[in-house]
Each structure stands twice: as structure tokens, then as C-alpha cells.
Short mmCIF file of C-alpha atoms and ligand atoms in Angstrom, two decimals:
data_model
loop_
_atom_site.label_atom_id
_atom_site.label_comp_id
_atom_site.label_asym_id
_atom_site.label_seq_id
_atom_site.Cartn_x
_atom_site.Cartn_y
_atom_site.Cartn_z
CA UNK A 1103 107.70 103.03 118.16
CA UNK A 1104 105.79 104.37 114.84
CA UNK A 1105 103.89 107.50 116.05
CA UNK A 1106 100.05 107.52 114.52
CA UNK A 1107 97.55 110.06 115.23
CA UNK A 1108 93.73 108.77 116.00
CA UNK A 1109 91.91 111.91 114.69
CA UNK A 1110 88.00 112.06 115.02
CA UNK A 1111 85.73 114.24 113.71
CA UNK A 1112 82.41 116.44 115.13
CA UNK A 1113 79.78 114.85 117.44
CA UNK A 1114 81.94 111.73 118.60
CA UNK A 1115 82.55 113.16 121.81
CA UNK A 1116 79.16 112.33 122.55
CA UNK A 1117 79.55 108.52 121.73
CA UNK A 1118 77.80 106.33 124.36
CA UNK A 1119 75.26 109.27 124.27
CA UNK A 1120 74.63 110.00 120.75
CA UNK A 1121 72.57 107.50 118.88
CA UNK A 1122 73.70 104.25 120.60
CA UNK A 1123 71.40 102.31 118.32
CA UNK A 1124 73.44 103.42 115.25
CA UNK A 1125 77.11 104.26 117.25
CA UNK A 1126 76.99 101.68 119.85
CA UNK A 1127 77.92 102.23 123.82
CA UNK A 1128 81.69 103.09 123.35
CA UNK A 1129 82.87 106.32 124.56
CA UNK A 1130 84.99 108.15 122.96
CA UNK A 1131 87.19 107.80 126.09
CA UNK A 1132 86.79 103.99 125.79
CA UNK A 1133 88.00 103.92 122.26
CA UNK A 1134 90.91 106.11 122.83
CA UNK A 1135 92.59 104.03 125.74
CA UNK A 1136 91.82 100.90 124.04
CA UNK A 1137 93.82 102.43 121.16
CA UNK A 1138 96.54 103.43 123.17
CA UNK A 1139 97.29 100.21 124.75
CA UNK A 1140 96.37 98.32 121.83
CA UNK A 1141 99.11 100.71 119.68
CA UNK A 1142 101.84 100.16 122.18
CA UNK A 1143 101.28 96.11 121.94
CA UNK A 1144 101.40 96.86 118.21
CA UNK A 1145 104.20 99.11 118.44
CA UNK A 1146 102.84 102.48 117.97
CA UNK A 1147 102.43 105.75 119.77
CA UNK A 1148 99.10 106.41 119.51
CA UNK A 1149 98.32 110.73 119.91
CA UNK A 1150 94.17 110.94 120.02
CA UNK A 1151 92.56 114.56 119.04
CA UNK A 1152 88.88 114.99 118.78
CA UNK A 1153 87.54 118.64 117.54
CA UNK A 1154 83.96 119.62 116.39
CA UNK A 1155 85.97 122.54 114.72
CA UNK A 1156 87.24 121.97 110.78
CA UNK A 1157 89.77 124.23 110.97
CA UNK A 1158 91.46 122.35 114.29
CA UNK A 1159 91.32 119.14 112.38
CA UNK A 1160 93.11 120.68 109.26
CA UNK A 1161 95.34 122.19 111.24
CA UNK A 1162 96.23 119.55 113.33
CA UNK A 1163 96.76 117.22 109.78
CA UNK A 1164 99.20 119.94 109.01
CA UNK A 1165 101.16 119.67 112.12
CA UNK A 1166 101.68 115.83 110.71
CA UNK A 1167 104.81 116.71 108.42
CA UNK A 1168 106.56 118.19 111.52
CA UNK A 1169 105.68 115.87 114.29
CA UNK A 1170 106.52 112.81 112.48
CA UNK A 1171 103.21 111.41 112.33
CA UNK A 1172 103.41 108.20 109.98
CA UNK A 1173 99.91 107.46 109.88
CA UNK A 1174 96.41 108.83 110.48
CA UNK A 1175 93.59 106.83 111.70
CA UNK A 1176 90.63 109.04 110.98
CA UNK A 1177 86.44 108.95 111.15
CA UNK A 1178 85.87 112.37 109.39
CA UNK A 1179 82.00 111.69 110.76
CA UNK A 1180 80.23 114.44 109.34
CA UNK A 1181 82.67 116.08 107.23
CA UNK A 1182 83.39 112.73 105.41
CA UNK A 1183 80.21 114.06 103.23
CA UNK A 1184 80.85 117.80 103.14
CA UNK A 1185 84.58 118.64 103.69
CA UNK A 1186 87.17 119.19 100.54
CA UNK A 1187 88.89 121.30 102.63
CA UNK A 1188 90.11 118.23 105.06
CA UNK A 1189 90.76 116.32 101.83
CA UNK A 1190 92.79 118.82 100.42
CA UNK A 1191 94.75 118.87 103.85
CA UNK A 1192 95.49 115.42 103.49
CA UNK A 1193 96.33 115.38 100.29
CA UNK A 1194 98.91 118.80 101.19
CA UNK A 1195 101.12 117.00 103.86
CA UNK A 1196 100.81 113.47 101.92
CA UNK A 1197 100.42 111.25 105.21
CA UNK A 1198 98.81 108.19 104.64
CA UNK A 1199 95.49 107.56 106.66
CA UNK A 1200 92.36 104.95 107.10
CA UNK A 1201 89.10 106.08 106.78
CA UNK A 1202 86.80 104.81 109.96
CA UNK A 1203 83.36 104.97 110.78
CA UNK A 1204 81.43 102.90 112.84
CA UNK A 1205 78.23 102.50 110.87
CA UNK A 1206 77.86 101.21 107.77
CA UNK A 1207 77.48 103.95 105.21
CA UNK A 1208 76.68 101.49 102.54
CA UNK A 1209 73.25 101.19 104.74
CA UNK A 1210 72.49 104.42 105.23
CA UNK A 1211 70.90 107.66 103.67
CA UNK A 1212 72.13 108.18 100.10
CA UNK A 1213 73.87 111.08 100.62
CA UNK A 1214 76.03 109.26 103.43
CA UNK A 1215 77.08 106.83 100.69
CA UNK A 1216 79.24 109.48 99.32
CA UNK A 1217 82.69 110.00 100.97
CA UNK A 1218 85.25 113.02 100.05
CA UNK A 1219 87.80 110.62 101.42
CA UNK A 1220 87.28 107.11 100.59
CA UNK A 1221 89.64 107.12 96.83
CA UNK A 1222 92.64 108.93 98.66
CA UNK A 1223 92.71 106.07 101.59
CA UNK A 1224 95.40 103.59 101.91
CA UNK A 1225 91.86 101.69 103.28
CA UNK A 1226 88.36 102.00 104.75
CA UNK A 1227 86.71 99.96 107.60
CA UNK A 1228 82.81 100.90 108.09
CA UNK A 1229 80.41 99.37 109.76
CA UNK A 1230 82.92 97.45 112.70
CA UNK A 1231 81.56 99.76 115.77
CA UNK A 1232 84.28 100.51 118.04
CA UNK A 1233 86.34 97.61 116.61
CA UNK A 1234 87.21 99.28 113.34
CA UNK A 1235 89.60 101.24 115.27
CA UNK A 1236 91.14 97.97 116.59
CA UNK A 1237 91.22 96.90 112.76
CA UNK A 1238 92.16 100.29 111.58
CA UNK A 1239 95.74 100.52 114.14
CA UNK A 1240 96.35 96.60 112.88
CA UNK A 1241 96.32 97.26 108.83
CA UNK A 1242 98.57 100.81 109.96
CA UNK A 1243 100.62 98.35 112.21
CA UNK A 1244 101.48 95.52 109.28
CA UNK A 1245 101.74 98.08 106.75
CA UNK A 1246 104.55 99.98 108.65
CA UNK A 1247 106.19 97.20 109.50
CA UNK A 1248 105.84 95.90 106.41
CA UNK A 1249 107.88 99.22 105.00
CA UNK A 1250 110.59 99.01 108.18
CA UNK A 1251 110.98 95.62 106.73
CA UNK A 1252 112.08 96.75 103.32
CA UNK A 1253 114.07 99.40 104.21
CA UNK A 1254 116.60 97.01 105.32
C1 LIG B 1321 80.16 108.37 111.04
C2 LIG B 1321 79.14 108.38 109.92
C3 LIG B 1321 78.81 109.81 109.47
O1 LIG B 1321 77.86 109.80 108.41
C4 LIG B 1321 78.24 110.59 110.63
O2 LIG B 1321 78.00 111.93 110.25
C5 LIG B 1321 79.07 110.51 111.85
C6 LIG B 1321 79.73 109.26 112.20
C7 LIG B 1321 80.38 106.95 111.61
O3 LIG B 1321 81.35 106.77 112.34
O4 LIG B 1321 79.58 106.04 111.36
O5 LIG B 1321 79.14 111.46 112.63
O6 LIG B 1321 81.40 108.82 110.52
#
């Protein structure tokens, strides 16, 4: 089993609550066991961590070159516009990730169209609702297997 870590950023534990209109009626809780079963039928561990807090997200991107994390799934929500510090973590411990959200910033305010994360992404998926993460664990799924296929 690959391990992958589905990392999500402030306010989405309050999805089903928060702005269903723009987030849709998944809970966070709903998207985190569907990503757990659907990782184990894709072969993957799937370890979920949500924080409002920066610093527990950076830190817990760190703790990816020791726990043998392969890939990140992340939705950065609010810190996608705002945070060079959780880019620079990523780009410290080098493990590749997809960029999620669930709306589609390319219809949104202006200053949601810019992402500290999108050019350092092995790929982004906006706009799917709570099946980007579904699409997000499939391209991590093929692309892994894809490398345990060549390293044989
Ligand atoms: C979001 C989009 C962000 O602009 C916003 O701040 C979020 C969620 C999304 O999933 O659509 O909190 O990342």
C-alpha cells in the first residue's frame, strides 16, 4: 500500500455548513471516509488531517520525509492565496502533491484566481465538488503505480 496524506486547509471543517451553494453538502467527514475506502480499492493508505492553524499544516508537511508519505492530496483553501510559507514547506521536504479545491477559482473573485501553489503541482483539479478528491487519489494512484512499474 502507497501511504498519501489528504491534508485540508482552514474553514473545511465546516463543509455541509459553510456556503453549500459554493462548497456543496459534503462533510468533511463524508469526504474523508470516501477517501479512505476509495484509497484502499486504489491501493493507498489514506492519513486525513484538517487544521485551521498554518503552522500545524507546515508542520505536519514536514513530518512527510519521515513517515513515508509519497503523496499529498491538498485544498490549501484560504492559504492557497496568502501562504508562501506552506509553499516553501512543500517545496523543503520535496513530496509531490495535487492541488484541490472544490470551486472553481477560475470563476471567482480575482484575487482567488491567484494560487501560491498551482506551478509547483504535479496537477490541479478545481471546480469537481467533493469529487475532485475522488479524481485527485486516482491521478496519485496511476502515477505511483506508474513509478512502481518502472522501478522494475
Ligand atoms: C477553496 C477555495 C478558496 O478560495 C477558499 O478560501 C476555500 C476553499 C475551495 O475548495 O474551493 O476555503 O480552496
Amino acid at each position: 500500500m502507497h501511504k498519501v496524506l489528504l491534508l485540508n486547509g482552514p474553514n473545511l471543517n465546516l463543509l455541509g455548513r459553510r456556503e453549500p451553494e459554493i462548497y456543496g453538502h459534503s462533510t468533511l467527514a463524508d469526504i474523508e471516509s470516501r477517501a479512505r475506502r476509495l484509497g484502499h480499492e486504489l491501493g493507498l493508505t489514506v492519513d486525513c488531517l484538517q487544521s485551521n492553524a498554518e503552522h500545524r499544516l507546515i508542520e505536519r508537511i514536514h513530518h512527510t520525509l519521515d513517515d513515508g508519505t509519497e503523496f499529498i492530496v491538498f485544498n490549501p483553501a484560504a492559504f492557497t492565496h496568502t501562504s508562501v510559507a506552506l509553499r516553501d514547506a512543500l517545496l523543503a521536504v520535496q513530496t509531490p502533491f495535487v492541488e484541490v479545491h472544490l470551486s472553481d477559482l477560475s470563476q471567482r473573485e480575482k484575487w482567488r484566481q491567484h494560487s501560491w501553489f498551482s506551478d509547483i503541482a504535479a496537477t490541479v483539479i478545481s471546480g469537481q465538488g467533493a469529487a475532485g478528491y475522488d479524481q485527485a487519489l486516482r491521478f496519485v494512484a496511476s502515477r505511483l503505480n506508474r513509478s512502481a512499474d518502472t522501478s522494475v
